[in-house]
Structures are given as structure tokens and as C-alpha cells.
Amino acid sequence: MSTVVARSVTKAVVPLIVVVALSFFFQGHNLPGGGFIAGVMTAAAIALVYIIFDFEDFSYLFGIENKTYRAIREYIPLTGAGLALAVGSGVLSVGLGASFLDHSFGTIHIPLIGEAHWTTALIFDLGVYMTVTSSILVVIEVVGEE
């Protein structure tokens, strides 16, 4: 059971945490650790929702109608997909004749926005983000059941 203040603060803070996490994720392809810290922050935001709101509110928020729903069924495949994506980005670079986890980068012109920087390290960071977020949420759900 949580207080009205805790619920109100959570409703205000969780979107901010997600925006900062996305900022770290997209900025992270130029700096080390972007996918990892973004994954930790996203998991923290979801964990905060788990803690403050009960299952009925959480189900209503995410449109879940099944009362026997267990989110761990969604997280475990996401962990595997993220790991495959991160490792696959390294294997792809070996397949293209570069060293493992060697990345390419460049700029593209986007109409109305201008020049945008891109790098293949974003694929690796996406895999790390998915793996970290889902792994932490699996641990939280398993520990929360005990």
C-alpha cells in the first residue's frame, strides 16, 4: 500500500527517468556505457511502478486483462534477443572483414532536421539495453515473489 504522495511523485518521476534513460542511450553510442546505464534506469523506473502501484493499477496502466499474467515470460525472451543482438553486431563486423565489435560510423542528411550522426555501435548498445533491462526485471520479479 502506498500513499497518495508516493503515487503522485511516481507519476511525475517515471517519465523523467525514461526520458533521461533514452538520452543516455542515444548519446551513449559516442560514449562508453550508454546502453547499460539506460537499461538500468529503465528497469529502475519500471521497478518503481511495481513498488508503488499494486497489480490492478499496473494491469490497468499497461492494458493487461489476464489476472495470472507474469511479466517474467516477456522478460526472458527479451534477454535472449538482446544478447543475440549485441553478439550479432560483433559477429557481423567479423563477417564483413573487420575485427570483432569494430563499428562503422558516418553522417546522413535527414530532410527538415539536417545532418545526423550514425554508428553501428547503436545496434550493440540496443542489445545491451534490452539485456540489462530485462535481466534486472527478471531478478526483481523473482525476488519479489519470495
mmCIF file of N, CA and C in Angstrom:
data_model
loop_
_atom_site.group_PDB
_atom_site.id
_atom_site.type_symbol
_atom_site.label_atom_id
_atom_site.label_comp_id
_atom_site.label_asym_id
_atom_site.label_seq_id
_atom_site.Cartn_x
_atom_site.Cartn_y
_atom_site.Cartn_z
ATOM 1 N N MET A 1 0.846 -1.170 0.000
ATOM 2 C CA MET A 1 0.000 0.000 0.000
ATOM 3 C C MET A 1 0.891 1.234 0.000
ATOM 4 N N SER A 2 0.572 2.175 -0.844
ATOM 5 C CA SER A 2 1.378 3.384 -0.931
ATOM 6 C C SER A 2 0.503 4.605 -0.697
ATOM 7 N N THR A 3 1.150 5.710 -0.412
ATOM 8 C CA THR A 3 0.426 6.942 -0.125
ATOM 9 C C THR A 3 0.115 7.686 -1.418
ATOM 10 N N VAL A 4 -0.767 8.664 -1.293
ATOM 11 C CA VAL A 4 -1.116 9.494 -2.446
ATOM 12 C C VAL A 4 0.109 10.272 -2.910
ATOM 13 N N VAL A 5 0.931 10.708 -1.967
ATOM 14 C CA VAL A 5 2.139 11.458 -2.322
ATOM 15 C C VAL A 5 3.088 10.577 -3.120
ATOM 16 N N ALA A 6 3.291 9.338 -2.676
ATOM 17 C CA ALA A 6 4.201 8.435 -3.387
ATOM 18 C C ALA A 6 3.682 8.151 -4.796
ATOM 19 N N ARG A 7 2.381 7.977 -4.930
ATOM 20 C CA ARG A 7 1.798 7.745 -6.265
ATOM 21 C C ARG A 7 1.964 8.970 -7.164
ATOM 22 N N SER A 8 1.729 10.145 -6.603
ATOM 23 C CA SER A 8 1.849 11.371 -7.401
ATOM 24 C C SER A 8 3.294 11.612 -7.825
ATOM 25 N N VAL A 9 4.218 11.406 -6.902
ATOM 26 C CA VAL A 9 5.635 11.598 -7.231
ATOM 27 C C VAL A 9 6.078 10.580 -8.281
ATOM 28 N N THR A 10 5.612 9.354 -8.143
ATOM 29 C CA THR A 10 5.973 8.322 -9.119
ATOM 30 C C THR A 10 5.459 8.669 -10.507
ATOM 31 N N LYS A 11 4.218 9.166 -10.577
ATOM 32 C CA LYS A 11 3.666 9.550 -11.883
ATOM 33 C C LYS A 11 4.472 10.673 -12.524
ATOM 34 N N ALA A 12 5.064 11.543 -11.713
ATOM 35 C CA ALA A 12 5.859 12.642 -12.259
ATOM 36 C C ALA A 12 7.281 12.216 -12.575
ATOM 37 N N VAL A 13 7.840 11.316 -11.771
ATOM 38 C CA VAL A 13 9.260 10.976 -11.890
ATOM 39 C C VAL A 13 9.523 9.914 -12.955
ATOM 40 N N VAL A 14 8.638 8.954 -13.093
ATOM 41 C CA VAL A 14 8.891 7.846 -14.030
ATOM 42 C C VAL A 14 9.082 8.337 -15.474
ATOM 43 N N PRO A 15 8.237 9.247 -15.990
ATOM 44 C CA PRO A 15 8.510 9.735 -17.350
ATOM 45 C C PRO A 15 9.860 10.446 -17.464
ATOM 46 N N LEU A 16 10.254 11.170 -16.430
ATOM 47 C CA LEU A 16 11.560 11.846 -16.460
ATOM 48 C C LEU A 16 12.695 10.835 -16.494
ATOM 49 N N ILE A 17 12.563 9.769 -15.707
ATOM 50 C CA ILE A 17 13.594 8.728 -15.703
ATOM 51 C C ILE A 17 13.714 8.095 -17.086
ATOM 52 N N VAL A 18 12.574 7.848 -17.718
ATOM 53 C CA VAL A 18 12.591 7.222 -19.050
ATOM 54 C C VAL A 18 13.219 8.158 -20.082
ATOM 55 N N VAL A 19 12.903 9.444 -20.002
ATOM 56 C CA VAL A 19 13.492 10.414 -20.950
ATOM 57 C C VAL A 19 15.003 10.503 -20.757
ATOM 58 N N VAL A 20 15.458 10.549 -19.515
ATOM 59 C CA VAL A 20 16.902 10.594 -19.261
ATOM 60 C C VAL A 20 17.565 9.295 -19.734
ATOM 61 N N ALA A 21 16.895 8.174 -19.522
ATOM 62 C CA ALA A 21 17.439 6.888 -19.985
ATOM 63 C C ALA A 21 17.580 6.883 -21.503
ATOM 64 N N LEU A 22 16.567 7.374 -22.205
ATOM 65 C CA LEU A 22 16.650 7.440 -23.670
ATOM 66 C C LEU A 22 17.752 8.394 -24.120
ATOM 67 N N SER A 23 17.926 9.488 -23.371
ATOM 68 C CA SER A 23 19.006 10.419 -23.682
ATOM 69 C C SER A 23 20.364 9.752 -23.544
ATOM 70 N N PHE A 24 20.557 9.011 -22.455
ATOM 71 C CA PHE A 24 21.819 8.283 -22.265
ATOM 72 C C PHE A 24 22.007 7.236 -23.357
ATOM 73 N N PHE A 25 20.908 6.591 -23.737
ATOM 74 C CA PHE A 25 21.008 5.549 -24.753
ATOM 75 C C PHE A 25 21.483 6.136 -26.088
ATOM 76 N N PHE A 26 20.840 7.213 -26.533
ATOM 77 C CA PHE A 26 21.196 7.771 -27.835
ATOM 78 C C PHE A 26 22.509 8.534 -27.797
ATOM 79 N N GLN A 27 22.870 9.087 -26.652
ATOM 80 C CA GLN A 27 24.151 9.754 -26.531
ATOM 81 C C GLN A 27 25.268 8.730 -26.331
ATOM 82 N N GLY A 28 24.889 7.582 -25.805
ATOM 83 C CA GLY A 28 25.875 6.586 -25.425
ATOM 84 C C GLY A 28 26.637 5.956 -26.558
ATOM 85 N N HIS A 29 26.136 6.043 -27.793
ATOM 86 C CA HIS A 29 26.886 5.403 -28.858
ATOM 87 C C HIS A 29 28.183 6.138 -29.152
ATOM 88 N N ASN A 30 28.321 7.345 -28.616
ATOM 89 C CA ASN A 30 29.590 8.063 -28.743
ATOM 90 C C ASN A 30 30.413 7.982 -27.466
ATOM 91 N N LEU A 31 29.800 7.526 -26.390
ATOM 92 C CA LEU A 31 30.464 7.422 -25.100
ATOM 93 C C LEU A 31 30.269 6.008 -24.566
ATOM 94 N N PRO A 32 31.189 5.517 -23.745
ATOM 95 C CA PRO A 32 31.027 4.150 -23.230
ATOM 96 C C PRO A 32 29.875 4.040 -22.244
ATOM 97 N N GLY A 33 29.157 2.918 -22.309
ATOM 98 C CA GLY A 33 28.161 2.598 -21.301
ATOM 99 C C GLY A 33 26.769 3.107 -21.532
ATOM 100 N N GLY A 34 26.438 3.632 -22.676
ATOM 101 C CA GLY A 34 25.118 4.205 -22.915
ATOM 102 C C GLY A 34 23.997 3.192 -22.791
ATOM 103 N N GLY A 35 24.139 2.038 -23.385
ATOM 104 C CA GLY A 35 23.103 1.017 -23.327
ATOM 105 C C GLY A 35 22.946 0.443 -21.934
ATOM 106 N N PHE A 36 24.031 0.284 -21.210
ATOM 107 C CA PHE A 36 23.977 -0.296 -19.872
ATOM 108 C C PHE A 36 23.262 0.641 -18.896
ATOM 109 N N ILE A 37 23.699 1.903 -18.835
ATOM 110 C CA ILE A 37 23.082 2.820 -17.867
ATOM 111 C C ILE A 37 21.638 3.116 -18.243
ATOM 112 N N ALA A 38 21.334 3.185 -19.524
ATOM 113 C CA ALA A 38 19.946 3.392 -19.945
ATOM 114 C C ALA A 38 19.083 2.197 -19.541
ATOM 115 N N GLY A 39 19.615 0.995 -19.648
ATOM 116 C CA GLY A 39 18.891 -0.194 -19.231
ATOM 117 C C GLY A 39 18.644 -0.223 -17.740
ATOM 118 N N VAL A 40 19.641 0.163 -16.962
ATOM 119 C CA VAL A 40 19.480 0.197 -15.501
ATOM 120 C C VAL A 40 18.417 1.229 -15.113
ATOM 121 N N MET A 41 18.454 2.398 -15.754
ATOM 122 C CA MET A 41 17.484 3.440 -15.419
ATOM 123 C C MET A 41 16.069 3.034 -15.827
ATOM 124 N N THR A 42 15.916 2.398 -16.967
ATOM 125 C CA THR A 42 14.585 1.951 -17.393
ATOM 126 C C THR A 42 14.051 0.895 -16.433
ATOM 127 N N ALA A 43 14.901 -0.037 -16.046
ATOM 128 C CA ALA A 43 14.477 -1.060 -15.084
ATOM 129 C C ALA A 43 14.107 -0.428 -13.742
ATOM 130 N N ALA A 44 14.849 0.589 -13.334
ATOM 131 C CA ALA A 44 14.525 1.277 -12.077
ATOM 132 C C ALA A 44 13.167 1.962 -12.160
ATOM 133 N N ALA A 45 12.863 2.560 -13.324
ATOM 134 C CA ALA A 45 11.557 3.213 -13.487
ATOM 135 C C ALA A 45 10.427 2.192 -13.412
ATOM 136 N N ILE A 46 10.599 1.059 -14.074
ATOM 137 C CA ILE A 46 9.561 0.019 -14.038
ATOM 138 C C ILE A 46 9.451 -0.576 -12.635
ATOM 139 N N ALA A 47 10.584 -0.760 -11.968
ATOM 140 C CA ALA A 47 10.560 -1.284 -10.600
ATOM 141 C C ALA A 47 9.844 -0.321 -9.659
ATOM 142 N N LEU A 48 10.023 0.971 -9.876
ATOM 143 C CA LEU A 48 9.328 1.964 -9.054
ATOM 144 C C LEU A 48 7.820 1.852 -9.232
ATOM 145 N N VAL A 49 7.379 1.623 -10.466
ATOM 146 C CA VAL A 49 5.945 1.429 -10.724
ATOM 147 C C VAL A 49 5.468 0.155 -10.042
ATOM 148 N N TYR A 50 6.275 -0.921 -10.114
ATOM 149 C CA TYR A 50 5.926 -2.170 -9.424
ATOM 150 C C TYR A 50 5.735 -1.938 -7.921
ATOM 151 N N ILE A 51 6.626 -1.163 -7.328
ATOM 152 C CA ILE A 51 6.622 -0.993 -5.873
ATOM 153 C C ILE A 51 5.471 -0.097 -5.418
ATOM 154 N N ILE A 52 5.254 0.985 -6.124
ATOM 155 C CA ILE A 52 4.283 1.980 -5.663
ATOM 156 C C ILE A 52 2.842 1.581 -5.966
ATOM 157 N N PHE A 53 2.626 1.009 -7.157
ATOM 158 C CA PHE A 53 1.257 0.658 -7.552
ATOM 159 C C PHE A 53 1.034 -0.839 -7.358
ATOM 160 N N ASP A 54 -0.184 -1.241 -7.062
ATOM 161 C CA ASP A 54 -0.480 -2.667 -6.940
ATOM 162 C C ASP A 54 -0.733 -3.260 -8.330
ATOM 163 N N PHE A 55 -0.951 -4.570 -8.373
ATOM 164 C CA PHE A 55 -1.057 -5.253 -9.663
ATOM 165 C C PHE A 55 -2.261 -4.780 -10.463
ATOM 166 N N GLU A 56 -3.364 -4.448 -9.803
ATOM 167 C CA GLU A 56 -4.544 -3.987 -10.522
ATOM 168 C C GLU A 56 -4.265 -2.670 -11.243
ATOM 169 N N ASP A 57 -3.603 -1.751 -10.554
ATOM 170 C CA ASP A 57 -3.254 -0.485 -11.195
ATOM 171 C C ASP A 57 -2.244 -0.701 -12.314
ATOM 172 N N PHE A 58 -1.268 -1.568 -12.065
ATOM 173 C CA PHE A 58 -0.251 -1.858 -13.078
ATOM 174 C C PHE A 58 -0.904 -2.491 -14.305
ATOM 175 N N SER A 59 -1.840 -3.409 -14.089
ATOM 176 C CA SER A 59 -2.540 -4.061 -15.200
ATOM 177 C C SER A 59 -3.353 -3.050 -15.987
ATOM 178 N N TYR A 60 -4.028 -2.136 -15.279
ATOM 179 C CA TYR A 60 -4.817 -1.117 -15.952
ATOM 180 C C TYR A 60 -3.913 -0.192 -16.772
ATOM 181 N N LEU A 61 -2.770 0.174 -16.196
ATOM 182 C CA LEU A 61 -1.837 1.084 -16.865
ATOM 183 C C LEU A 61 -1.315 0.494 -18.163
ATOM 184 N N PHE A 62 -1.028 -0.801 -18.181
ATOM 185 C CA PHE A 62 -0.446 -1.445 -19.364
ATOM 186 C C PHE A 62 -1.460 -2.285 -20.140
ATOM 187 N N GLY A 63 -2.748 -2.191 -19.791
ATOM 188 C CA GLY A 63 -3.784 -2.870 -20.551
ATOM 189 C C GLY A 63 -3.758 -4.378 -20.437
ATOM 190 N N ILE A 64 -3.331 -4.912 -19.292
ATOM 191 C CA ILE A 64 -3.268 -6.353 -19.073
ATOM 192 C C ILE A 64 -4.578 -6.806 -18.435
ATOM 193 N N GLU A 65 -5.272 -7.744 -19.084
ATOM 194 C CA GLU A 65 -6.549 -8.208 -18.553
ATOM 195 C C GLU A 65 -6.431 -9.564 -17.851
ATOM 196 N N ASN A 66 -5.379 -10.300 -18.132
ATOM 197 C CA ASN A 66 -5.186 -11.625 -17.548
ATOM 198 C C ASN A 66 -4.675 -11.493 -16.117
ATOM 199 N N LYS A 67 -5.427 -12.015 -15.153
ATOM 200 C CA LYS A 67 -5.038 -11.906 -13.744
ATOM 201 C C LYS A 67 -3.860 -12.820 -13.387
ATOM 202 N N THR A 68 -3.600 -13.840 -14.198
ATOM 203 C CA THR A 68 -2.478 -14.738 -13.918
ATOM 204 C C THR A 68 -1.233 -14.345 -14.721
ATOM 205 N N TYR A 69 -1.232 -13.139 -15.251
ATOM 206 C CA TYR A 69 -0.122 -12.655 -16.064
ATOM 207 C C TYR A 69 1.165 -12.584 -15.247
ATOM 208 N N ARG A 70 2.235 -13.086 -15.817
ATOM 209 C CA ARG A 70 3.549 -12.968 -15.183
ATOM 210 C C ARG A 70 4.479 -12.332 -16.206
ATOM 211 N N ALA A 71 4.997 -11.172 -15.860
ATOM 212 C CA ALA A 71 5.840 -10.419 -16.796
ATOM 213 C C ALA A 71 7.143 -11.134 -17.102
ATOM 214 N N ILE A 72 7.545 -12.072 -16.246
ATOM 215 C CA ILE A 72 8.811 -12.766 -16.459
ATOM 216 C C ILE A 72 8.796 -13.527 -17.788
ATOM 217 N N ARG A 73 7.613 -13.933 -18.230
ATOM 218 C CA ARG A 73 7.504 -14.616 -19.524
ATOM 219 C C ARG A 73 7.893 -13.701 -20.678
ATOM 220 N N GLU A 74 7.734 -12.407 -20.497
ATOM 221 C CA GLU A 74 8.116 -11.434 -21.527
ATOM 222 C C GLU A 74 9.589 -11.066 -21.414
ATOM 223 N N TYR A 75 10.114 -11.059 -20.203
ATOM 224 C CA TYR A 75 11.472 -10.576 -19.992
ATOM 225 C C TYR A 75 12.536 -11.574 -20.439
ATOM 226 N N ILE A 76 12.328 -12.854 -20.223
ATOM 227 C CA ILE A 76 13.358 -13.836 -20.541
ATOM 228 C C ILE A 76 13.655 -13.883 -22.047
ATOM 229 N N PRO A 77 12.633 -13.934 -22.925
ATOM 230 C CA PRO A 77 12.966 -13.876 -24.359
ATOM 231 C C PRO A 77 13.626 -12.557 -24.760
ATOM 232 N N LEU A 78 13.261 -11.463 -24.079
ATOM 233 C CA LEU A 78 13.879 -10.169 -24.374
ATOM 234 C C LEU A 78 15.361 -10.184 -24.009
ATOM 235 N N THR A 79 15.703 -10.878 -22.926
ATOM 236 C CA THR A 79 17.108 -11.009 -22.546
ATOM 237 C C THR A 79 17.881 -11.745 -23.629
ATOM 238 N N GLY A 80 17.326 -12.850 -24.120
ATOM 239 C CA GLY A 80 17.996 -13.616 -25.171
ATOM 240 C C GLY A 80 18.121 -12.830 -26.463
ATOM 241 N N ALA A 81 17.059 -12.095 -26.813
ATOM 242 C CA ALA A 81 17.109 -11.295 -28.046
ATOM 243 C C ALA A 81 18.150 -10.192 -27.940
ATOM 244 N N GLY A 82 18.245 -9.560 -26.789
ATOM 245 C CA GLY A 82 19.241 -8.509 -26.591
ATOM 246 C C GLY A 82 20.656 -9.048 -26.655
ATOM 247 N N LEU A 83 20.852 -10.200 -26.031
ATOM 248 C CA LEU A 83 22.181 -10.815 -26.071
ATOM 249 C C LEU A 83 22.550 -11.211 -27.492
ATOM 250 N N ALA A 84 21.588 -11.763 -28.220
ATOM 251 C CA ALA A 84 21.846 -12.145 -29.620
ATOM 252 C C ALA A 84 22.152 -10.918 -30.477
ATOM 253 N N LEU A 85 21.457 -9.822 -30.213
ATOM 254 C CA LEU A 85 21.696 -8.591 -30.968
ATOM 255 C C LEU A 85 23.093 -8.030 -30.690
ATOM 256 N N ALA A 86 23.494 -8.017 -29.417
ATOM 257 C CA ALA A 86 24.817 -7.485 -29.063
ATOM 258 C C ALA A 86 25.923 -8.348 -29.650
ATOM 259 N N VAL A 87 25.808 -9.653 -29.493
ATOM 260 C CA VAL A 87 26.834 -10.552 -30.036
ATOM 261 C C VAL A 87 26.771 -10.542 -31.564
ATOM 262 N N GLY A 88 25.561 -10.481 -32.111
ATOM 263 C CA GLY A 88 25.404 -10.465 -33.566
ATOM 264 C C GLY A 88 26.053 -9.261 -34.218
ATOM 265 N N SER A 89 26.029 -8.107 -33.535
ATOM 266 C CA SER A 89 26.686 -6.928 -34.106
ATOM 267 C C SER A 89 28.192 -7.138 -34.211
ATOM 268 N N GLY A 90 28.752 -7.868 -33.240
ATOM 269 C CA GLY A 90 30.192 -8.171 -33.315
ATOM 270 C C GLY A 90 30.497 -9.201 -34.373
ATOM 271 N N VAL A 91 29.662 -10.208 -34.472
ATOM 272 C CA VAL A 91 29.873 -11.261 -35.475
ATOM 273 C C VAL A 91 29.696 -10.688 -36.883
ATOM 274 N N LEU A 92 28.761 -9.763 -37.037
ATOM 275 C CA LEU A 92 28.552 -9.145 -38.349
ATOM 276 C C LEU A 92 29.799 -8.401 -38.805
ATOM 277 N N SER A 93 30.447 -7.704 -37.886
ATOM 278 C CA SER A 93 31.661 -6.977 -38.278
ATOM 279 C C SER A 93 32.773 -7.942 -38.674
ATOM 280 N N VAL A 94 32.850 -9.113 -38.011
ATOM 281 C CA VAL A 94 33.843 -10.128 -38.413
ATOM 282 C C VAL A 94 33.498 -10.645 -39.802
ATOM 283 N N GLY A 95 32.203 -10.850 -40.055
ATOM 284 C CA GLY A 95 31.758 -11.313 -41.369
ATOM 285 C C GLY A 95 32.057 -10.326 -42.478
ATOM 286 N N LEU A 96 32.129 -9.045 -42.128
ATOM 287 C CA LEU A 96 32.436 -8.023 -43.123
ATOM 288 C C LEU A 96 33.932 -7.740 -43.240
ATOM 289 N N GLY A 97 34.752 -8.556 -42.553
ATOM 290 C CA GLY A 97 36.205 -8.443 -42.685
ATOM 291 C C GLY A 97 36.872 -7.554 -41.666
ATOM 292 N N ALA A 98 36.137 -7.029 -40.711
ATOM 293 C CA ALA A 98 36.727 -6.185 -39.667
ATOM 294 C C ALA A 98 36.943 -7.035 -38.417
ATOM 295 N N SER A 99 37.481 -6.429 -37.369
ATOM 296 C CA SER A 99 37.672 -7.171 -36.123
ATOM 297 C C SER A 99 36.350 -7.224 -35.347
ATOM 298 N N PHE A 100 36.281 -8.134 -34.336
ATOM 299 C CA PHE A 100 35.074 -8.316 -33.536
ATOM 300 C C PHE A 100 34.710 -7.004 -32.836
ATOM 301 N N LEU A 101 33.463 -6.603 -32.929
ATOM 302 C CA LEU A 101 32.913 -5.382 -32.348
ATOM 303 C C LEU A 101 33.501 -4.101 -32.936
ATOM 304 N N ASP A 102 34.128 -4.191 -34.114
ATOM 305 C CA ASP A 102 34.569 -2.992 -34.814
ATOM 306 C C ASP A 102 33.335 -2.336 -35.427
ATOM 307 N N HIS A 103 33.191 -1.055 -35.277
ATOM 308 C CA HIS A 103 31.977 -0.396 -35.720
ATOM 309 C C HIS A 103 32.264 0.637 -36.798
ATOM 310 N N SER A 104 31.265 0.875 -37.599
ATOM 311 C CA SER A 104 31.318 1.892 -38.639
ATOM 312 C C SER A 104 30.481 3.089 -38.206
ATOM 313 N N PHE A 105 30.769 4.236 -38.803
ATOM 314 C CA PHE A 105 30.003 5.430 -38.483
ATOM 315 C C PHE A 105 30.000 6.368 -39.678
ATOM 316 N N GLY A 106 29.118 7.336 -39.630
ATOM 317 C CA GLY A 106 29.011 8.306 -40.703
ATOM 318 C C GLY A 106 27.931 9.319 -40.398
ATOM 319 N N THR A 107 27.574 10.092 -41.385
ATOM 320 C CA THR A 107 26.504 11.066 -41.233
ATOM 321 C C THR A 107 25.524 10.905 -42.394
ATOM 322 N N ILE A 108 24.283 11.194 -42.115
ATOM 323 C CA ILE A 108 23.255 11.176 -43.150
ATOM 324 C C ILE A 108 22.493 12.495 -43.083
ATOM 325 N N HIS A 109 21.930 12.872 -44.204
ATOM 326 C CA HIS A 109 21.117 14.091 -44.226
ATOM 327 C C HIS A 109 19.651 13.701 -44.112
ATOM 328 N N ILE A 110 18.981 14.237 -43.098
ATOM 329 C CA ILE A 110 17.553 13.991 -42.896
ATOM 330 C C ILE A 110 16.821 15.293 -43.222
ATOM 331 N N PRO A 111 15.860 15.248 -44.168
ATOM 332 C CA PRO A 111 15.140 16.475 -44.519
ATOM 333 C C PRO A 111 14.472 17.106 -43.302
ATOM 334 N N LEU A 112 14.529 18.408 -43.189
ATOM 335 C CA LEU A 112 13.974 19.240 -42.121
ATOM 336 C C LEU A 112 14.758 19.146 -40.808
ATOM 337 N N ILE A 113 15.635 18.171 -40.671
ATOM 338 C CA ILE A 113 16.429 18.044 -39.448
ATOM 339 C C ILE A 113 17.875 18.426 -39.712
ATOM 340 N N GLY A 114 18.401 17.986 -40.847
ATOM 341 C CA GLY A 114 19.789 18.293 -41.179
ATOM 342 C C GLY A 114 20.653 17.060 -41.097
ATOM 343 N N GLU A 115 21.912 17.261 -40.754
ATOM 344 C CA GLU A 115 22.862 16.170 -40.668
ATOM 345 C C GLU A 115 22.666 15.405 -39.357
ATOM 346 N N ALA A 116 22.699 14.081 -39.456
ATOM 347 C CA ALA A 116 22.592 13.240 -38.262
ATOM 348 C C ALA A 116 23.738 12.248 -38.263
ATOM 349 N N HIS A 117 24.332 12.072 -37.108
ATOM 350 C CA HIS A 117 25.450 11.146 -36.940
ATOM 351 C C HIS A 117 24.890 9.754 -36.686
ATOM 352 N N TRP A 118 25.432 8.731 -37.341
ATOM 353 C CA TRP A 118 25.008 7.355 -37.082
ATOM 354 C C TRP A 118 26.234 6.488 -36.842
ATOM 355 N N THR A 119 26.030 5.415 -36.138
ATOM 356 C CA THR A 119 27.089 4.441 -35.905
ATOM 357 C C THR A 119 26.463 3.074 -35.678
ATOM 358 N N THR A 120 27.171 2.045 -36.067
ATOM 359 C CA THR A 120 26.665 0.689 -35.858
ATOM 360 C C THR A 120 26.784 0.263 -34.399
ATOM 361 N N ALA A 121 27.509 1.034 -33.594
ATOM 362 C CA ALA A 121 27.586 0.726 -32.153
ATOM 363 C C ALA A 121 26.226 0.870 -31.495
ATOM 364 N N LEU A 122 25.318 1.617 -32.123
ATOM 365 C CA LEU A 122 23.965 1.758 -31.582
ATOM 366 C C LEU A 122 23.251 0.407 -31.548
ATOM 367 N N ILE A 123 23.550 -0.460 -32.508
ATOM 368 C CA ILE A 123 22.955 -1.811 -32.507
ATOM 369 C C ILE A 123 23.459 -2.591 -31.300
ATOM 370 N N PHE A 124 24.760 -2.501 -31.026
ATOM 371 C CA PHE A 124 25.333 -3.167 -29.851
ATOM 372 C C PHE A 124 24.714 -2.610 -28.572
ATOM 373 N N ASP A 125 24.603 -1.282 -28.489
ATOM 374 C CA ASP A 125 24.005 -0.660 -27.302
ATOM 375 C C ASP A 125 22.548 -1.074 -27.123
ATOM 376 N N LEU A 126 21.814 -1.220 -28.222
ATOM 377 C CA LEU A 126 20.424 -1.673 -28.126
ATOM 378 C C LEU A 126 20.358 -3.083 -27.526
ATOM 379 N N GLY A 127 21.273 -3.949 -27.942
ATOM 380 C CA GLY A 127 21.323 -5.294 -27.371
ATOM 381 C C GLY A 127 21.653 -5.273 -25.886
ATOM 382 N N VAL A 128 22.609 -4.436 -25.509
ATOM 383 C CA VAL A 128 22.961 -4.305 -24.087
ATOM 384 C C VAL A 128 21.785 -3.740 -23.303
ATOM 385 N N TYR A 129 21.115 -2.736 -23.865
ATOM 386 C CA TYR A 129 19.948 -2.122 -23.204
ATOM 387 C C TYR A 129 18.866 -3.160 -22.945
ATOM 388 N N MET A 130 18.535 -3.942 -23.972
ATOM 389 C CA MET A 130 17.490 -4.957 -23.831
ATOM 390 C C MET A 130 17.887 -6.008 -22.806
ATOM 391 N N THR A 131 19.152 -6.447 -22.843
ATOM 392 C CA THR A 131 19.620 -7.481 -21.921
ATOM 393 C C THR A 131 19.619 -6.990 -20.479
ATOM 394 N N VAL A 132 20.142 -5.800 -20.254
ATOM 395 C CA VAL A 132 20.230 -5.270 -18.887
ATOM 396 C C VAL A 132 18.844 -5.006 -18.312
ATOM 397 N N THR A 133 17.987 -4.348 -19.088
ATOM 398 C CA THR A 133 16.639 -4.041 -18.596
ATOM 399 C C THR A 133 15.886 -5.309 -18.235
ATOM 400 N N SER A 134 15.853 -6.262 -19.153
ATOM 401 C CA SER A 134 15.067 -7.467 -18.902
ATOM 402 C C SER A 134 15.692 -8.332 -17.804
ATOM 403 N N SER A 135 17.015 -8.399 -17.725
ATOM 404 C CA SER A 135 17.654 -9.194 -16.668
ATOM 405 C C SER A 135 17.348 -8.635 -15.287
ATOM 406 N N ILE A 136 17.434 -7.327 -15.144
ATOM 407 C CA ILE A 136 17.133 -6.717 -13.847
ATOM 408 C C ILE A 136 15.674 -6.946 -13.478
ATOM 409 N N LEU A 137 14.768 -6.830 -14.456
ATOM 410 C CA LEU A 137 13.352 -7.033 -14.160
ATOM 411 C C LEU A 137 13.046 -8.489 -13.822
ATOM 412 N N VAL A 138 13.770 -9.431 -14.413
ATOM 413 C CA VAL A 138 13.608 -10.845 -14.032
ATOM 414 C C VAL A 138 14.017 -11.033 -12.577
ATOM 415 N N VAL A 139 15.147 -10.460 -12.207
ATOM 416 C CA VAL A 139 15.622 -10.588 -10.820
ATOM 417 C C VAL A 139 14.617 -9.949 -9.865
ATOM 418 N N ILE A 140 14.117 -8.771 -10.212
ATOM 419 C CA ILE A 140 13.149 -8.089 -9.343
ATOM 420 C C ILE A 140 11.889 -8.920 -9.188
ATOM 421 N N GLU A 141 11.394 -9.503 -10.282
ATOM 422 C CA GLU A 141 10.170 -10.289 -10.183
ATOM 423 C C GLU A 141 10.386 -11.569 -9.380
ATOM 424 N N VAL A 142 11.523 -12.237 -9.585
ATOM 425 C CA VAL A 142 11.796 -13.479 -8.846
ATOM 426 C C VAL A 142 11.980 -13.185 -7.362
ATOM 427 N N VAL A 143 12.744 -12.153 -7.056
ATOM 428 C CA VAL A 143 12.961 -11.803 -5.651
ATOM 429 C C VAL A 143 11.650 -11.307 -5.028
ATOM 430 N N GLY A 144 10.833 -10.585 -5.793
ATOM 431 C CA GLY A 144 9.568 -10.075 -5.281
ATOM 432 C C GLY A 144 8.570 -11.158 -4.939
ATOM 433 N N GLU A 145 8.682 -12.311 -5.592
ATOM 434 C CA GLU A 145 7.764 -13.419 -5.292
ATOM 435 C C GLU A 145 8.076 -14.069 -3.965
ATOM 436 N N GLU A 146 9.321 -13.942 -3.492
ATOM 437 C CA GLU A 146 9.720 -14.621 -2.247
ATOM 438 C C GLU A 146 9.440 -13.801 -1.022
#
